[in-house]
Structure formats: C-alpha cells, structure tokens
Amino acid sequence: QVQLVESGGGSVQAGGSLRLSCVASGNIFKINTVGWYRQAPGKQRELVASIRSGGSTNYADFVKGRFTISRDDAKNTVYLLMNSLEPEDTAVYYCNGAVVLTTRYEYSYWGQGTQVTVSS
C-alpha cells in the first residue's frame, strides 16, 4: 500500500508564495512521473505541472514562470514552489504519482489534497 500526503497549503495574499510538498510512503520501489493538479470550485481538475523520474518537467501555460516543480527521490518527495500567486490560483491542489511497488507493478495514486486560497 502507498500513501501520498500533500502539505503546505494555506491562505496568502496576491503576489505571495507557497511551497507544497507531496510525500509518498509505503512499499515503494521507485516513483516515476508525479504531477500536481488543482481543482477550483465548479471546475474540472487540471494539470498544473509534472516531473518525470529523470527530472524533466512540464508546466501548464498559466503557471509558466511562476511555479517550479522539483523532486527529492531520497525523501520520496515532490515539491511545488508557487510564486506570484494570483486569486485565480485558488483551488485544492492534489498530487498524483506513478509508483512502482516492491512487487515491480506500477500504480497511480492520488493524495487527499491541500487547499490554497489567494486573496486580492
């Protein structure tokens, strides 16, 4: 069994910064691609950024230049540094990981989400 736990959300004013963390635990052999997603009230969940096991990254256009995704494989942790936050960034942020278990099978796991609220 694997768990992904997000943390670091909170309330900030526009222009502020937050750093989200996604920590994986359990019977992990390797973590492949991890993505950060967000879902605002009344909207569909959307991809914010992703990072592959080799470190290559991908960003949604609406966060390019403001958000940075990174990973620390020794800690089974992926981070999302969010700068220049805007009220439109208000959402619940989720991480999703493609995790290879010690059985060598890969599964997709979601965290429970962390709320980010940006006020103007």
PDB file of C-alpha atoms in Angstrom:
ATOM      1  CA  GLN A   1       0.000   0.000   0.000  1.00  0.00           C
ATOM      2  CA  VAL A   2       1.160   3.515  -0.819  1.00  0.00           C
ATOM      3  CA  GLN A   3       0.044   6.873   0.513  1.00  0.00           C
ATOM      4  CA  LEU A   4       0.637  10.316  -0.922  1.00  0.00           C
ATOM      5  CA  VAL A   5       0.251  13.169   1.533  1.00  0.00           C
ATOM      6  CA  GLU A   6       0.215  16.806   0.481  1.00  0.00           C
ATOM      7  CA  SER A   7       1.013  19.697   2.771  1.00  0.00           C
ATOM      8  CA  GLY A   8       1.960  23.347   2.606  1.00  0.00           C
ATOM      9  CA  GLY A   9      -1.314  24.868   1.518  1.00  0.00           C
ATOM     10  CA  GLY A  10      -2.779  27.914   3.176  1.00  0.00           C
ATOM     11  CA  SER A  11      -4.059  31.423   2.686  1.00  0.00           C
ATOM     12  CA  VAL A  12      -1.879  34.141   1.168  1.00  0.00           C
ATOM     13  CA  GLN A  13      -2.337  37.499  -0.443  1.00  0.00           C
ATOM     14  CA  ALA A  14      -1.868  38.020  -4.152  1.00  0.00           C
ATOM     15  CA  GLY A  15       1.798  38.180  -5.025  1.00  0.00           C
ATOM     16  CA  GLY A  16       2.731  35.836  -2.202  1.00  0.00           C
ATOM     17  CA  SER A  17       4.357  32.413  -2.295  1.00  0.00           C
ATOM     18  CA  LEU A  18       3.708  28.929  -1.001  1.00  0.00           C
ATOM     19  CA  ARG A  19       5.615  25.676  -1.269  1.00  0.00           C
ATOM     20  CA  LEU A  20       3.590  22.496  -1.457  1.00  0.00           C
ATOM     21  CA  SER A  21       5.026  19.101  -0.601  1.00  0.00           C
ATOM     22  CA  CYS A  22       3.866  15.656  -1.651  1.00  0.00           C
ATOM     23  CA  VAL A  23       5.383  12.837   0.382  1.00  0.00           C
ATOM     24  CA  ALA A  24       4.989   9.214  -0.651  1.00  0.00           C
ATOM     25  CA  SER A  25       5.246   6.335   1.787  1.00  0.00           C
ATOM     26  CA  GLY A  26       4.697   2.594   1.677  1.00  0.00           C
ATOM     27  CA  ASN A  27       6.020  -0.312  -0.340  1.00  0.00           C
ATOM     28  CA  ILE A  28       7.825   1.866  -2.860  1.00  0.00           C
ATOM     29  CA  PHE A  29      10.456   0.623  -5.252  1.00  0.00           C
ATOM     30  CA  LYS A  30      10.539   3.678  -7.469  1.00  0.00           C
ATOM     31  CA  ILE A  31       8.465   6.769  -8.192  1.00  0.00           C
ATOM     32  CA  ASN A  32       8.064   7.665 -11.842  1.00  0.00           C
ATOM     33  CA  THR A  33       6.123  10.689 -13.051  1.00  0.00           C
ATOM     34  CA  VAL A  34       4.491  12.881 -10.418  1.00  0.00           C
ATOM     35  CA  GLY A  35       2.017  15.573 -11.264  1.00  0.00           C
ATOM     36  CA  TRP A  36       0.446  18.429  -9.356  1.00  0.00           C
ATOM     37  CA  TYR A  37      -3.183  19.083 -10.241  1.00  0.00           C
ATOM     38  CA  ARG A  38      -5.703  21.587  -8.989  1.00  0.00           C
ATOM     39  CA  GLN A  39      -9.445  21.834  -8.830  1.00  0.00           C
ATOM     40  CA  ALA A  40     -11.315  25.041  -8.199  1.00  0.00           C
ATOM     41  CA  PRO A  41     -14.981  25.044  -7.130  1.00  0.00           C
ATOM     42  CA  GLY A  42     -17.218  24.259 -10.072  1.00  0.00           C
ATOM     43  CA  LYS A  43     -14.298  23.495 -12.363  1.00  0.00           C
ATOM     44  CA  GLN A  44     -12.627  20.350 -13.611  1.00  0.00           C
ATOM     45  CA  ARG A  45      -9.372  19.130 -12.186  1.00  0.00           C
ATOM     46  CA  GLU A  46      -6.464  20.379 -14.295  1.00  0.00           C
ATOM     47  CA  LEU A  47      -2.774  19.596 -14.562  1.00  0.00           C
ATOM     48  CA  VAL A  48      -0.510  22.276 -13.135  1.00  0.00           C
ATOM     49  CA  ALA A  49       2.936  20.716 -13.522  1.00  0.00           C
ATOM     50  CA  SER A  50       4.599  17.332 -13.752  1.00  0.00           C
ATOM     51  CA  ILE A  51       8.069  15.911 -13.294  1.00  0.00           C
ATOM     52  CA  ARG A  52       9.481  12.670 -14.648  1.00  0.00           C
ATOM     53  CA  SER A  53      11.862  10.345 -12.861  1.00  0.00           C
ATOM     54  CA  GLY A  54      14.766  11.787 -14.834  1.00  0.00           C
ATOM     55  CA  GLY A  55      13.849  15.300 -13.753  1.00  0.00           C
ATOM     56  CA  SER A  56      12.298  16.671 -16.923  1.00  0.00           C
ATOM     57  CA  THR A  57       9.378  18.961 -16.225  1.00  0.00           C
ATOM     58  CA  ASN A  58       6.195  20.144 -17.853  1.00  0.00           C
ATOM     59  CA  TYR A  59       4.073  23.152 -16.922  1.00  0.00           C
ATOM     60  CA  ALA A  60       0.650  24.416 -17.781  1.00  0.00           C
ATOM     61  CA  ASP A  61       0.805  27.722 -19.637  1.00  0.00           C
ATOM     62  CA  PHE A  62      -0.999  29.533 -16.839  1.00  0.00           C
ATOM     63  CA  VAL A  63       1.827  28.832 -14.331  1.00  0.00           C
ATOM     64  CA  LYS A  64       4.912  29.063 -16.506  1.00  0.00           C
ATOM     65  CA  GLY A  65       7.468  31.360 -14.962  1.00  0.00           C
ATOM     66  CA  ARG A  66       5.666  31.416 -11.617  1.00  0.00           C
ATOM     67  CA  PHE A  67       5.651  27.804 -10.372  1.00  0.00           C
ATOM     68  CA  THR A  68       8.544  25.368 -10.096  1.00  0.00           C
ATOM     69  CA  ILE A  69       8.220  21.623  -9.593  1.00  0.00           C
ATOM     70  CA  SER A  70      11.104  19.625  -8.153  1.00  0.00           C
ATOM     71  CA  ARG A  71      11.731  16.273  -6.536  1.00  0.00           C
ATOM     72  CA  ASP A  72      13.920  14.713  -3.875  1.00  0.00           C
ATOM     73  CA  ASP A  73      13.938  10.991  -4.555  1.00  0.00           C
ATOM     74  CA  ALA A  74      15.863  10.251  -1.355  1.00  0.00           C
ATOM     75  CA  LYS A  75      12.862  11.596   0.548  1.00  0.00           C
ATOM     76  CA  ASN A  76      10.182  10.330  -1.849  1.00  0.00           C
ATOM     77  CA  THR A  77       9.001  13.926  -2.018  1.00  0.00           C
ATOM     78  CA  VAL A  78       7.916  16.250  -4.809  1.00  0.00           C
ATOM     79  CA  TYR A  79       7.604  19.975  -4.277  1.00  0.00           C
ATOM     80  CA  LEU A  80       5.671  22.733  -5.982  1.00  0.00           C
ATOM     81  CA  LEU A  81       7.027  26.204  -5.336  1.00  0.00           C
ATOM     82  CA  MET A  82       4.386  28.750  -6.206  1.00  0.00           C
ATOM     83  CA  ASN A  83       5.419  32.379  -6.602  1.00  0.00           C
ATOM     84  CA  SER A  84       3.474  35.448  -7.692  1.00  0.00           C
ATOM     85  CA  LEU A  85       0.231  33.815  -6.657  1.00  0.00           C
ATOM     86  CA  GLU A  86      -2.986  35.187  -8.098  1.00  0.00           C
ATOM     87  CA  PRO A  87      -6.573  34.873  -6.858  1.00  0.00           C
ATOM     88  CA  GLU A  88      -7.190  32.611  -9.870  1.00  0.00           C
ATOM     89  CA  ASP A  89      -4.761  30.101  -8.343  1.00  0.00           C
ATOM     90  CA  THR A  90      -7.228  29.421  -5.528  1.00  0.00           C
ATOM     91  CA  ALA A  91      -8.037  25.710  -5.589  1.00  0.00           C
ATOM     92  CA  VAL A  92      -7.450  22.393  -3.906  1.00  0.00           C
ATOM     93  CA  TYR A  93      -4.092  21.092  -5.059  1.00  0.00           C
ATOM     94  CA  TYR A  94      -3.560  17.367  -5.467  1.00  0.00           C
ATOM     95  CA  CYS A  95      -0.516  15.312  -6.278  1.00  0.00           C
ATOM     96  CA  ASN A  96      -0.645  12.176  -8.369  1.00  0.00           C
ATOM     97  CA  GLY A  97       2.189   9.715  -8.557  1.00  0.00           C
ATOM     98  CA  ALA A  98       3.008   6.768 -10.786  1.00  0.00           C
ATOM     99  CA  VAL A  99       4.558   4.475  -8.200  1.00  0.00           C
ATOM    100  CA  VAL A 100       6.350   1.216  -8.828  1.00  0.00           C
ATOM    101  CA  LEU A 101       5.830  -1.032  -5.828  1.00  0.00           C
ATOM    102  CA  THR A 102       8.309  -3.529  -4.448  1.00  0.00           C
ATOM    103  CA  THR A 103       6.343  -6.089  -6.452  1.00  0.00           C
ATOM    104  CA  ARG A 104       7.529  -4.182  -9.558  1.00  0.00           C
ATOM    105  CA  TYR A 105       3.986  -3.327 -10.591  1.00  0.00           C
ATOM    106  CA  GLU A 106       3.173   0.334 -11.222  1.00  0.00           C
ATOM    107  CA  TYR A 107       0.042   2.002  -9.912  1.00  0.00           C
ATOM    108  CA  SER A 108      -1.324   5.532  -9.887  1.00  0.00           C
ATOM    109  CA  TYR A 109      -2.023   7.148  -6.533  1.00  0.00           C
ATOM    110  CA  TRP A 110      -3.672  10.419  -5.502  1.00  0.00           C
ATOM    111  CA  GLY A 111      -3.190  12.432  -2.373  1.00  0.00           C
ATOM    112  CA  GLN A 112      -6.034  13.898  -0.367  1.00  0.00           C
ATOM    113  CA  GLY A 113      -5.400  17.480  -1.483  1.00  0.00           C
ATOM    114  CA  THR A 114      -4.353  20.698   0.172  1.00  0.00           C
ATOM    115  CA  GLN A 115      -6.267  23.977  -0.030  1.00  0.00           C
ATOM    116  CA  VAL A 116      -4.628  27.075  -1.466  1.00  0.00           C
ATOM    117  CA  THR A 117      -6.500  30.349  -1.115  1.00  0.00           C
ATOM    118  CA  VAL A 118      -5.182  33.563  -2.631  1.00  0.00           C
ATOM    119  CA  SER A 119      -6.866  36.831  -1.711  1.00  0.00           C
ATOM    120  CA  SER A 120      -6.678  40.047  -3.693  1.00  0.00           C
TER     121      SER A 120
END
